[in-house]
CSV table of C-alpha atoms and ligand atoms in Angstrom, one decimal:
chain,number,residue,atom,x,y,z
N,252,MET,CA,-13.2,-77.8,-39.8
N,253,GLU,CA,-13.4,-78.5,-35.9
N,254,THR,CA,-15.9,-76.7,-34.2
N,255,LYS,CA,-14.8,-76.1,-30.8
N,256,LEU,CA,-18.0,-76.1,-28.1
N,257,TRP,CA,-17.1,-74.3,-24.5
N,258,ALA,CA,-19.9,-74.0,-22.0
N,259,VAL,CA,-19.9,-70.7,-19.8
N,260,ASP,CA,-21.1,-68.9,-16.9
N,261,LYS,CA,-23.7,-66.0,-18.4
N,262,GLU,CA,-23.5,-64.0,-15.3
N,263,GLU,CA,-19.8,-63.6,-14.5
N,264,PRO,CA,-18.4,-65.0,-17.3
N,265,LEU,CA,-15.1,-63.5,-16.8
N,266,ILE,CA,-14.7,-64.6,-13.3
N,267,ASN,CA,-16.0,-67.7,-13.6
N,268,SER,CA,-15.2,-68.8,-17.1
N,269,TYR,CA,-12.2,-67.3,-18.1
N,270,PRO,CA,-10.1,-69.7,-20.1
N,271,GLN,CA,-13.0,-70.6,-22.5
N,272,ILE,CA,-13.5,-66.6,-22.7
N,273,MET,CA,-9.7,-66.2,-23.6
N,274,GLU,CA,-9.8,-69.0,-26.2
N,275,ALA,CA,-12.7,-67.6,-27.8
N,276,ALA,CA,-11.2,-64.4,-28.1
N,277,SER,CA,-8.0,-65.5,-29.5
N,278,LEU,CA,-9.8,-67.3,-32.3
N,279,LEU,CA,-12.1,-64.2,-33.1
N,280,LYS,CA,-8.1,-62.0,-33.2
N,281,GLU,CA,-7.0,-64.6,-35.5
N,282,ASN,CA,-10.1,-63.4,-37.7
N,283,GLU,CA,-11.9,-66.8,-37.7
N,284,VAL,CA,-16.0,-67.1,-36.6
N,285,VAL,CA,-17.1,-68.0,-33.5
N,286,ALA,CA,-20.7,-67.9,-32.7
N,287,PHE,CA,-22.2,-66.2,-29.0
N,288,PRO,CA,-25.1,-65.6,-27.0
N,289,THR,CA,-26.7,-61.9,-27.2
N,290,GLU,CA,-29.7,-61.4,-25.1
N,291,THR,CA,-31.9,-61.6,-28.6
N,292,VAL,CA,-30.7,-64.7,-30.7
N,293,TYR,CA,-27.2,-66.3,-30.7
N,294,GLY,CA,-24.6,-64.2,-32.9
N,295,LEU,CA,-22.1,-65.3,-35.8
N,296,GLY,CA,-19.0,-63.2,-34.5
N,297,ALA,CA,-15.9,-61.9,-36.8
N,298,ASN,CA,-13.5,-59.1,-36.3
N,299,ALA,CA,-15.3,-56.2,-38.0
N,300,LEU,CA,-12.4,-54.6,-39.2
N,301,SER,CA,-10.8,-57.9,-41.1
N,302,ASP,CA,-12.3,-58.3,-44.7
N,303,GLN,CA,-11.4,-61.6,-44.3
N,304,ALA,CA,-12.9,-62.1,-41.3
N,305,VAL,CA,-16.4,-61.0,-42.4
N,306,LEU,CA,-16.0,-62.9,-45.4
N,307,LYS,CA,-16.2,-66.1,-43.3
N,308,ILE,CA,-19.5,-65.0,-42.0
N,309,PHE,CA,-21.1,-64.9,-45.4
N,310,GLU,CA,-19.4,-68.4,-46.2
N,311,ALA,CA,-20.2,-70.0,-43.4
N,312,LYS,CA,-24.1,-68.9,-43.2
N,313,GLY,CA,-24.6,-69.1,-47.1
N,314,ARG,CA,-25.6,-65.4,-46.7
N,315,PRO,CA,-26.2,-63.1,-49.9
N,316,SER,CA,-23.9,-60.6,-50.2
N,317,ASP,CA,-26.1,-57.9,-50.7
N,318,ASN,CA,-27.1,-58.4,-46.8
N,319,PRO,CA,-25.1,-56.3,-44.5
N,320,LEU,CA,-24.2,-56.8,-40.9
N,321,ILE,CA,-24.3,-54.7,-37.7
N,322,VAL,CA,-21.4,-54.0,-35.8
N,323,HIS,CA,-20.9,-54.9,-32.1
N,324,ILE,CA,-19.6,-52.3,-29.6
N,325,SER,CA,-19.3,-52.9,-25.9
N,326,LYS,CA,-18.2,-49.1,-25.3
N,327,LEU,CA,-19.6,-45.9,-26.9
N,328,GLU,CA,-16.0,-45.1,-27.8
N,329,GLN,CA,-15.7,-47.3,-30.3
N,330,LEU,CA,-18.3,-45.4,-32.7
N,331,LYS,CA,-16.0,-42.9,-33.3
N,332,ASN,CA,-13.7,-45.4,-35.4
N,333,LEU,CA,-16.9,-46.8,-37.3
N,334,VAL,CA,-19.8,-44.0,-37.9
N,335,ASP,CA,-19.5,-40.5,-39.3
N,336,ASN,CA,-21.6,-38.8,-37.0
N,337,VAL,CA,-24.4,-39.3,-34.4
N,338,PRO,CA,-27.8,-37.4,-34.5
N,339,GLU,CA,-29.4,-36.6,-32.0
N,340,ALA,CA,-32.4,-38.8,-32.2
N,341,ALA,CA,-29.8,-41.5,-32.3
N,342,ARG,CA,-27.6,-40.5,-29.2
N,343,LYS,CA,-31.1,-40.1,-27.0
N,344,LEU,CA,-32.2,-43.8,-28.2
N,345,MET,CA,-28.2,-45.0,-26.9
N,346,ASP,CA,-28.8,-43.4,-24.0
N,347,ALA,CA,-32.4,-44.9,-23.5
N,348,PHE,CA,-31.7,-48.6,-24.5
N,349,TRP,CA,-28.3,-49.2,-24.6
N,350,PRO,CA,-27.0,-51.7,-23.7
N,351,GLY,CA,-29.8,-53.8,-25.0
N,352,PRO,CA,-31.8,-54.9,-28.2
N,353,LEU,CA,-31.8,-52.0,-30.3
N,354,THR,CA,-30.0,-51.5,-33.1
N,355,LEU,CA,-29.3,-48.3,-34.9
N,356,VAL,CA,-28.1,-47.3,-38.5
N,357,LEU,CA,-26.1,-44.5,-38.8
N,358,PRO,CA,-23.7,-42.5,-41.4
N,359,LYS,CA,-20.7,-44.8,-41.8
N,360,LYS,CA,-17.3,-43.9,-41.4
N,361,GLU,CA,-14.9,-44.2,-44.2
N,362,GLY,CA,-12.6,-47.0,-44.0
N,363,VAL,CA,-15.3,-49.5,-42.6
N,364,SER,CA,-15.3,-52.4,-44.4
N,365,GLN,CA,-17.7,-52.2,-47.5
N,366,TYR,CA,-18.7,-56.4,-46.6
N,367,VAL,CA,-20.1,-55.5,-43.3
N,368,THR,CA,-22.1,-52.8,-45.2
N,369,ALA,CA,-23.1,-54.6,-48.4
N,370,GLY,CA,-21.6,-51.2,-50.2
N,371,LEU,CA,-24.6,-49.2,-48.3
N,372,GLU,CA,-23.2,-45.5,-47.0
N,373,THR,CA,-24.8,-46.7,-43.6
N,374,LEU,CA,-23.6,-48.7,-40.8
N,375,ALA,CA,-25.8,-50.8,-38.3
N,376,VAL,CA,-24.5,-50.9,-34.9
N,377,ARG,CA,-25.7,-52.1,-31.8
N,378,MET,CA,-24.3,-52.5,-27.8
N,379,PRO,CA,-25.6,-56.0,-26.6
N,380,ASP,CA,-26.7,-56.5,-23.0
N,381,HIS,CA,-25.3,-59.9,-22.7
N,382,ALA,CA,-22.6,-60.5,-20.2
N,383,VAL,CA,-20.9,-63.1,-22.5
N,384,ALA,CA,-21.0,-61.0,-25.7
N,385,ARG,CA,-19.4,-58.1,-23.8
N,386,ALA,CA,-16.6,-59.9,-22.5
N,387,LEU,CA,-15.5,-61.4,-25.6
N,388,MET,CA,-15.6,-57.7,-27.0
N,389,GLU,CA,-13.5,-56.7,-24.0
N,390,VAL,CA,-11.1,-59.8,-24.0
N,391,SER,CA,-10.5,-59.5,-27.7
N,392,GLU,CA,-10.5,-55.4,-28.1
N,393,LEU,CA,-12.6,-56.0,-31.1
N,394,PRO,CA,-16.1,-54.7,-32.7
N,395,LEU,CA,-17.7,-57.8,-33.8
N,396,ALA,CA,-19.9,-57.7,-36.8
N,397,ALA,CA,-22.4,-60.7,-36.4
N,398,PRO,CA,-25.7,-61.4,-38.1
N,399,SER,CA,-27.6,-64.3,-36.6
N,400,ALA,CA,-26.0,-67.8,-36.3
N,401,ASN,CA,-28.4,-69.6,-38.1
N,402,LEU,CA,-27.9,-71.2,-41.6
N,403,SER,CA,-29.7,-68.2,-44.3
N,404,GLY,CA,-33.4,-69.0,-44.5
N,405,LYS,CA,-33.6,-71.0,-41.4
N,406,PRO,CA,-35.1,-69.5,-37.9
N,407,SER,CA,-32.5,-67.7,-35.4
N,408,PRO,CA,-30.9,-69.1,-32.7
N,409,THR,CA,-32.1,-68.8,-29.6
N,410,THR,CA,-29.7,-72.0,-27.7
N,411,ALA,CA,-26.4,-73.6,-28.7
N,412,LYS,CA,-27.8,-76.5,-29.8
N,413,HIS,CA,-29.7,-74.7,-32.5
N,414,VAL,CA,-26.5,-72.9,-33.6
N,415,GLU,CA,-25.0,-76.5,-33.7
N,416,GLU,CA,-27.8,-77.8,-36.0
N,417,ASP,CA,-27.0,-75.3,-38.6
N,418,LEU,CA,-23.3,-74.6,-38.3
N,419,ILE,CA,-21.2,-77.5,-36.9
N,420,HIS,CA,-18.1,-78.0,-38.8
N,421,ARG,CA,-18.6,-74.4,-40.4
N,422,ILE,CA,-17.5,-72.3,-37.6
N,423,ALA,CA,-14.5,-72.3,-35.3
N,424,GLY,CA,-16.2,-72.1,-32.4
N,425,ILE,CA,-19.8,-71.8,-30.5
N,426,VAL,CA,-19.6,-70.3,-26.5
N,427,ASP,CA,-22.7,-71.9,-24.9
N,428,GLY,CA,-24.1,-69.2,-22.5
N,429,GLY,CA,-27.3,-71.1,-22.3
N,430,PRO,CA,-31.1,-69.8,-24.1
N,431,THR,CA,-31.3,-66.3,-24.8
N,432,GLY,CA,-33.3,-63.5,-22.9
N,433,VAL,CA,-35.9,-61.9,-25.6
N,434,GLY,CA,-35.7,-64.3,-28.4
N,435,LEU,CA,-36.5,-62.0,-31.4
N,436,GLU,CA,-33.9,-60.3,-33.2
N,437,SER,CA,-33.3,-56.3,-32.1
N,438,THR,CA,-35.3,-53.4,-33.3
N,439,VAL,CA,-33.2,-52.1,-36.3
N,440,VAL,CA,-33.6,-48.3,-36.4
N,441,ASP,CA,-32.9,-46.5,-39.2
N,442,CYS,CA,-31.5,-42.6,-37.6
N,443,THR,CA,-29.9,-41.3,-41.2
N,444,THR,CA,-33.8,-39.4,-41.8
N,445,GLU,CA,-35.5,-36.5,-40.3
N,446,VAL,CA,-37.9,-38.8,-38.3
N,447,PRO,CA,-36.4,-42.4,-37.1
N,448,VAL,CA,-37.9,-45.2,-39.6
N,449,ILE,CA,-38.1,-48.8,-37.4
N,450,LEU,CA,-36.7,-51.0,-40.4
N,451,ARG,CA,-37.4,-54.6,-38.7
N,452,PRO,CA,-39.9,-54.4,-35.1
N,453,GLY,CA,-38.0,-56.4,-32.4
N,454,GLY,CA,-38.2,-56.2,-28.4
N,455,VAL,CA,-38.1,-52.6,-28.0
N,456,THR,CA,-41.0,-51.3,-29.8
N,457,LYS,CA,-42.4,-48.2,-31.4
N,458,GLU,CA,-44.1,-47.3,-28.1
N,459,ASP,CA,-41.1,-47.6,-26.4
N,460,LEU,CA,-38.9,-45.5,-28.8
N,461,GLU,CA,-41.3,-43.1,-29.3
N,462,LYS,CA,-41.7,-41.9,-25.7
N,463,VAL,CA,-37.6,-40.7,-26.0
N,464,VAL,CA,-37.5,-39.2,-29.6
N,465,GLY,CA,-41.3,-38.4,-30.3
N,466,LYS,CA,-42.8,-39.3,-34.2
N,467,VAL,CA,-41.3,-43.0,-35.3
N,468,ASP,CA,-41.9,-44.3,-38.5
N,469,VAL,CA,-42.3,-47.7,-39.7
N,470,ASP,CA,-40.9,-48.7,-42.9
N,471,PRO,CA,-44.2,-49.4,-45.5
N,472,ALA,CA,-42.2,-52.2,-46.7
N,473,LEU,CA,-43.1,-54.1,-43.6
N,474,PHE,CA,-46.4,-54.1,-44.3
N,475,SER,CA,-46.4,-55.3,-47.5
N,476,GLN,CA,-45.3,-57.5,-50.5
N,477,GLU,CA,-45.3,-55.6,-53.2
N,478,GLU,CA,-42.7,-54.7,-55.5
N,479,GLN,CA,-42.8,-50.9,-55.2
N,480,HIS,CA,-42.2,-51.0,-51.3
N,481,LYS,CA,-38.6,-52.0,-51.3
N,482,PRO,CA,-37.1,-52.7,-47.9
N,483,LYS,CA,-34.4,-50.4,-46.5
N,484,SER,CA,-33.5,-53.2,-44.6
N,485,PRO,CA,-32.0,-55.4,-47.0
N,486,GLY,CA,-32.4,-58.4,-44.9
N,487,MET,CA,-36.2,-58.0,-45.0
N,488,LYS,CA,-36.4,-59.1,-48.1
N,489,TYR,CA,-35.8,-62.6,-48.0
N,490,THR,CA,-38.1,-65.6,-46.7
N,491,HIS,CA,-36.7,-66.3,-43.5
N,492,TYR,CA,-37.4,-68.2,-40.2
N,493,ALA,CA,-39.3,-71.0,-42.0
N,494,PRO,CA,-39.3,-74.2,-41.1
N,495,VAL,CA,-39.4,-76.7,-43.3
N,496,ALA,CA,-43.3,-77.6,-43.7
N,497,PRO,CA,-45.3,-74.8,-44.9
N,498,VAL,CA,-46.8,-72.4,-42.2
N,499,TYR,CA,-50.2,-71.1,-42.6
N,500,LEU,CA,-51.0,-68.3,-40.3
N,501,VAL,CA,-54.7,-68.5,-38.9
N,502,GLU,CA,-56.4,-65.5,-38.0
N,503,GLY,CA,-59.9,-65.9,-36.1
N,504,SER,CA,-61.5,-67.5,-33.2
N,505,GLU,CA,-60.8,-71.1,-31.4
N,506,SER,CA,-63.2,-72.8,-33.2
N,507,PHE,CA,-62.3,-71.5,-36.7
N,508,LEU,CA,-58.6,-73.1,-35.9
N,509,GLN,CA,-60.5,-76.3,-34.8
N,510,GLN,CA,-62.1,-76.2,-38.1
N,511,THR,CA,-59.2,-75.6,-40.0
N,512,ILE,CA,-57.7,-78.3,-38.5
N,513,THR,CA,-60.7,-80.6,-39.1
N,514,VAL,CA,-60.3,-79.8,-43.0
N,515,ALA,CA,-57.0,-80.7,-43.4
N,516,GLN,CA,-57.2,-83.7,-41.2
N,517,ARG,CA,-60.1,-85.0,-43.8
N,518,LYS,CA,-57.2,-84.1,-46.8
N,519,GLY,CA,-54.9,-86.5,-45.4
N,520,GLN,CA,-52.4,-83.9,-44.0
N,521,LYS,CA,-50.6,-84.6,-40.0
N,522,VAL,CA,-51.1,-81.2,-38.5
N,523,GLY,CA,-48.8,-78.7,-36.4
N,524,VAL,CA,-50.3,-76.3,-34.2
N,525,LEU,CA,-47.8,-73.5,-33.2
N,526,ALA,CA,-50.0,-71.8,-30.3
N,527,THR,CA,-50.2,-70.1,-27.0
N,528,GLU,CA,-51.0,-73.0,-24.1
N,529,GLU,CA,-54.6,-71.6,-23.7
N,530,THR,CA,-55.4,-72.1,-27.2
N,531,ILE,CA,-53.7,-75.6,-27.3
N,532,ALA,CA,-56.1,-76.4,-24.5
N,533,GLN,CA,-59.2,-75.4,-26.3
N,534,ILE,CA,-58.2,-77.7,-29.0
N,535,LYS,CA,-60.5,-80.6,-29.5
N,536,THR,CA,-58.6,-83.5,-31.8
N,537,ARG,CA,-55.3,-84.5,-30.4
N,538,GLU,CA,-54.1,-86.1,-33.3
N,539,ILE,CA,-51.8,-83.0,-34.2
N,540,THR,CA,-48.5,-82.3,-33.0
N,541,ALA,CA,-49.1,-78.8,-30.5
N,542,ILE,CA,-46.3,-77.3,-29.8
N,543,SER,CA,-46.7,-74.1,-26.9
N,544,CYS,CA,-45.1,-71.0,-27.6
N,545,GLY,CA,-45.9,-68.9,-24.5
N,546,THR,CA,-49.2,-67.9,-22.5
N,547,LYS,CA,-51.4,-64.9,-23.9
N,548,LYS,CA,-51.0,-63.4,-20.7
N,549,ASP,CA,-47.5,-62.0,-21.7
N,550,LEU,CA,-46.8,-61.9,-25.4
N,551,THR,CA,-42.5,-62.0,-24.1
N,552,THR,CA,-42.8,-65.5,-23.6
N,553,VAL,CA,-44.2,-65.9,-27.1
N,554,ALA,CA,-41.0,-63.7,-28.5
N,555,SER,CA,-38.8,-65.5,-26.2
N,556,HIS,CA,-40.6,-69.2,-27.5
N,557,LEU,CA,-41.1,-68.4,-31.0
N,558,TYR,CA,-38.1,-69.7,-32.7
N,559,ASP,CA,-37.7,-72.8,-30.7
N,560,GLY,CA,-41.2,-73.8,-31.4
N,561,LEU,CA,-40.6,-73.1,-35.3
N,562,ARG,CA,-37.2,-75.3,-35.2
N,563,ALA,CA,-39.2,-78.1,-33.3
N,564,PHE,CA,-41.5,-78.7,-35.9
N,565,ASN,CA,-38.5,-80.1,-38.0
N,566,ALA,CA,-37.7,-83.0,-35.8
N,567,THR,CA,-41.5,-84.3,-36.2
N,568,GLU,CA,-43.7,-85.3,-39.7
N,569,VAL,CA,-45.8,-82.5,-39.8
N,570,ASP,CA,-47.0,-81.9,-43.2
N,571,VAL,CA,-48.7,-78.2,-42.5
N,572,ILE,CA,-48.2,-76.1,-39.5
N,573,PHE,CA,-51.1,-73.5,-38.4
N,574,SER,CA,-50.1,-70.8,-35.9
N,575,GLU,CA,-51.9,-68.6,-34.1
N,576,THR,CA,-51.7,-64.8,-34.5
N,577,PHE,CA,-51.2,-62.1,-32.4
N,578,PRO,CA,-52.5,-58.4,-31.8
N,579,ARG,CA,-49.9,-56.2,-33.8
N,580,THR,CA,-49.0,-53.2,-31.0
N,581,GLY,CA,-46.3,-53.8,-28.7
N,582,VAL,CA,-43.9,-57.0,-29.3
N,583,GLY,CA,-46.7,-58.2,-30.8
N,584,ALA,CA,-45.8,-56.2,-33.8
N,585,ALA,CA,-42.3,-58.1,-34.2
N,586,ILE,CA,-43.7,-61.5,-33.4
N,587,MET,CA,-46.1,-61.1,-36.4
N,588,ASN,CA,-43.4,-59.7,-38.4
N,589,ARG,CA,-41.8,-63.0,-37.7
N,590,LEU,CA,-44.2,-65.3,-37.9
N,591,GLU,CA,-45.7,-63.4,-41.6
N,592,LYS,CA,-42.2,-64.0,-42.9
N,593,ALA,CA,-42.5,-67.4,-41.6
N,594,ALA,CA,-45.4,-68.1,-43.5
N,595,GLY,CA,-44.5,-66.2,-46.5
N,596,HIS,CA,-47.8,-64.2,-45.7
N,597,LYS,CA,-49.9,-67.0,-46.0
N,598,LEU,CA,-53.1,-66.3,-44.0
N,599,ILE,CA,-56.4,-68.2,-43.7
N,600,LYS,CA,-58.9,-65.9,-42.0
N,601,GLU,CA,-62.3,-66.2,-40.4
R,721,TXA,O1,-30.8,-59.2,-32.2
R,721,TXA,C1,-30.3,-59.1,-33.6
R,721,TXA,O2,-29.8,-57.8,-34.2
R,721,TXA,C2,-28.8,-60.3,-33.8
R,721,TXA,C3,-28.0,-60.6,-32.7
R,721,TXA,C4,-27.0,-61.4,-33.2
R,721,TXA,O3,-27.2,-58.9,-32.5
R,721,TXA,N1,-28.4,-59.9,-34.9
R,721,TXA,C5,-28.9,-60.0,-36.3
R,721,TXA,O4,-28.5,-60.0,-37.6
R,721,TXA,O5,-30.1,-60.4,-36.5
R,721,TXA,P1,-29.1,-60.5,-39.1
R,721,TXA,O6,-28.0,-60.4,-39.7
R,721,TXA,O7,-29.8,-61.6,-38.9
R,721,TXA,O8,-29.9,-59.1,-39.4
R,721,TXA,C6,-29.3,-58.0,-39.4
R,721,TXA,C7,-30.4,-56.8,-40.6
R,721,TXA,C8,-30.7,-57.5,-41.4
R,721,TXA,O9,-32.2,-57.3,-41.9
R,721,TXA,C9,-29.9,-56.4,-42.2
R,721,TXA,O10,-30.1,-56.0,-43.3
R,721,TXA,C10,-30.3,-55.3,-41.7
R,721,TXA,O11,-30.2,-55.6,-40.3
R,721,TXA,N2,-29.2,-54.3,-41.8
R,721,TXA,C11,-27.8,-54.3,-41.7
R,721,TXA,N3,-27.0,-53.3,-41.9
R,721,TXA,C12,-28.1,-52.4,-42.6
R,721,TXA,C13,-27.9,-50.8,-42.9
R,721,TXA,N4,-26.8,-50.3,-43.2
R,721,TXA,N5,-29.2,-50.8,-43.4
R,721,TXA,C14,-30.5,-50.9,-43.0
R,721,TXA,N6,-30.6,-52.2,-42.3
R,721,TXA,C15,-29.4,-53.1,-42.4
R,722,MG,MG1,-30.9,-63.1,-39.3
């Protein structure tokens, strides 16, 4: 399949890139699959109202069919065709964080495609805060089902080039609006329970949510690999976000990281290190492939560089990747969640 590429202006796409947006939107209307930028990661969009279109997403990504999709909307009025009712906590969260990197799980309306929800009685919905995503929805007049635009199991794409690496010839088009902002997928919150529950941590933190709705719980499955904790968000059970070489999280001082590197090198391994610029500056051996994922002074830089960093190791010959760890508060919770999945929970502790 030919994959069309459109470079568009991310600030004013409807003014400066109208022909490109029109072309991409008409492919969406023809039930084709088109990747586009959001403020979190690139999404792989298709008409959420068409079974045929939605099935193409699963096929292009190689996504297991029991993993439901998020439906993206550009206007609140689109909700009435998608969800049965909006609980009060969800209404407050929409007012506070939409458009933005927050997905709400709500009771679904009868008639919503079972392929979108993977047979669940609930639907995940989000209003993205990205002019290109919104322009596509406005011009096509469609709600768009969109998972992250990566092959299943790979790190989510934060640039159009990442999407191309994974999906060229598998989808109808890619709208290139430059690198995304947040860099990690949206926070997913289940609003169908008495107390809202975080199913996937993201850029909107637990602390942010609690300021708006009071107590918020976290799905216990996020902290555990044990069988009895089945995640309520089906996607969280799969290994994810992983580069080709095995990733180990290294928790401890910089000298402990240095020792860990030395031990691996003595075994003849080529070592990759994913860490902040401050940590990289402390490492003495230079025969490593060090990739910076931002600065300790501002963990949002780590969030936005994490996936690009993980993907970058695939162009190197490293046998093993050691990653720095971060405090699990604020956006650190989302960073550690993705790192743990990339590492398959392999942790080396001082
Ligand atoms: O930032 C994002 O959310 C990006 C951009 C493109 O919007 N999308 C994204 O989609 O990350 P995806 O499909 O990669 O992740 C969706 C997550 C999965 O873990 C899925 O299991 C969960 O949301 N999910 C979807 N519908 C759900 C539902 N009804 N109940 C519980 N979890 C659900
Ligand atoms: Mg994904």
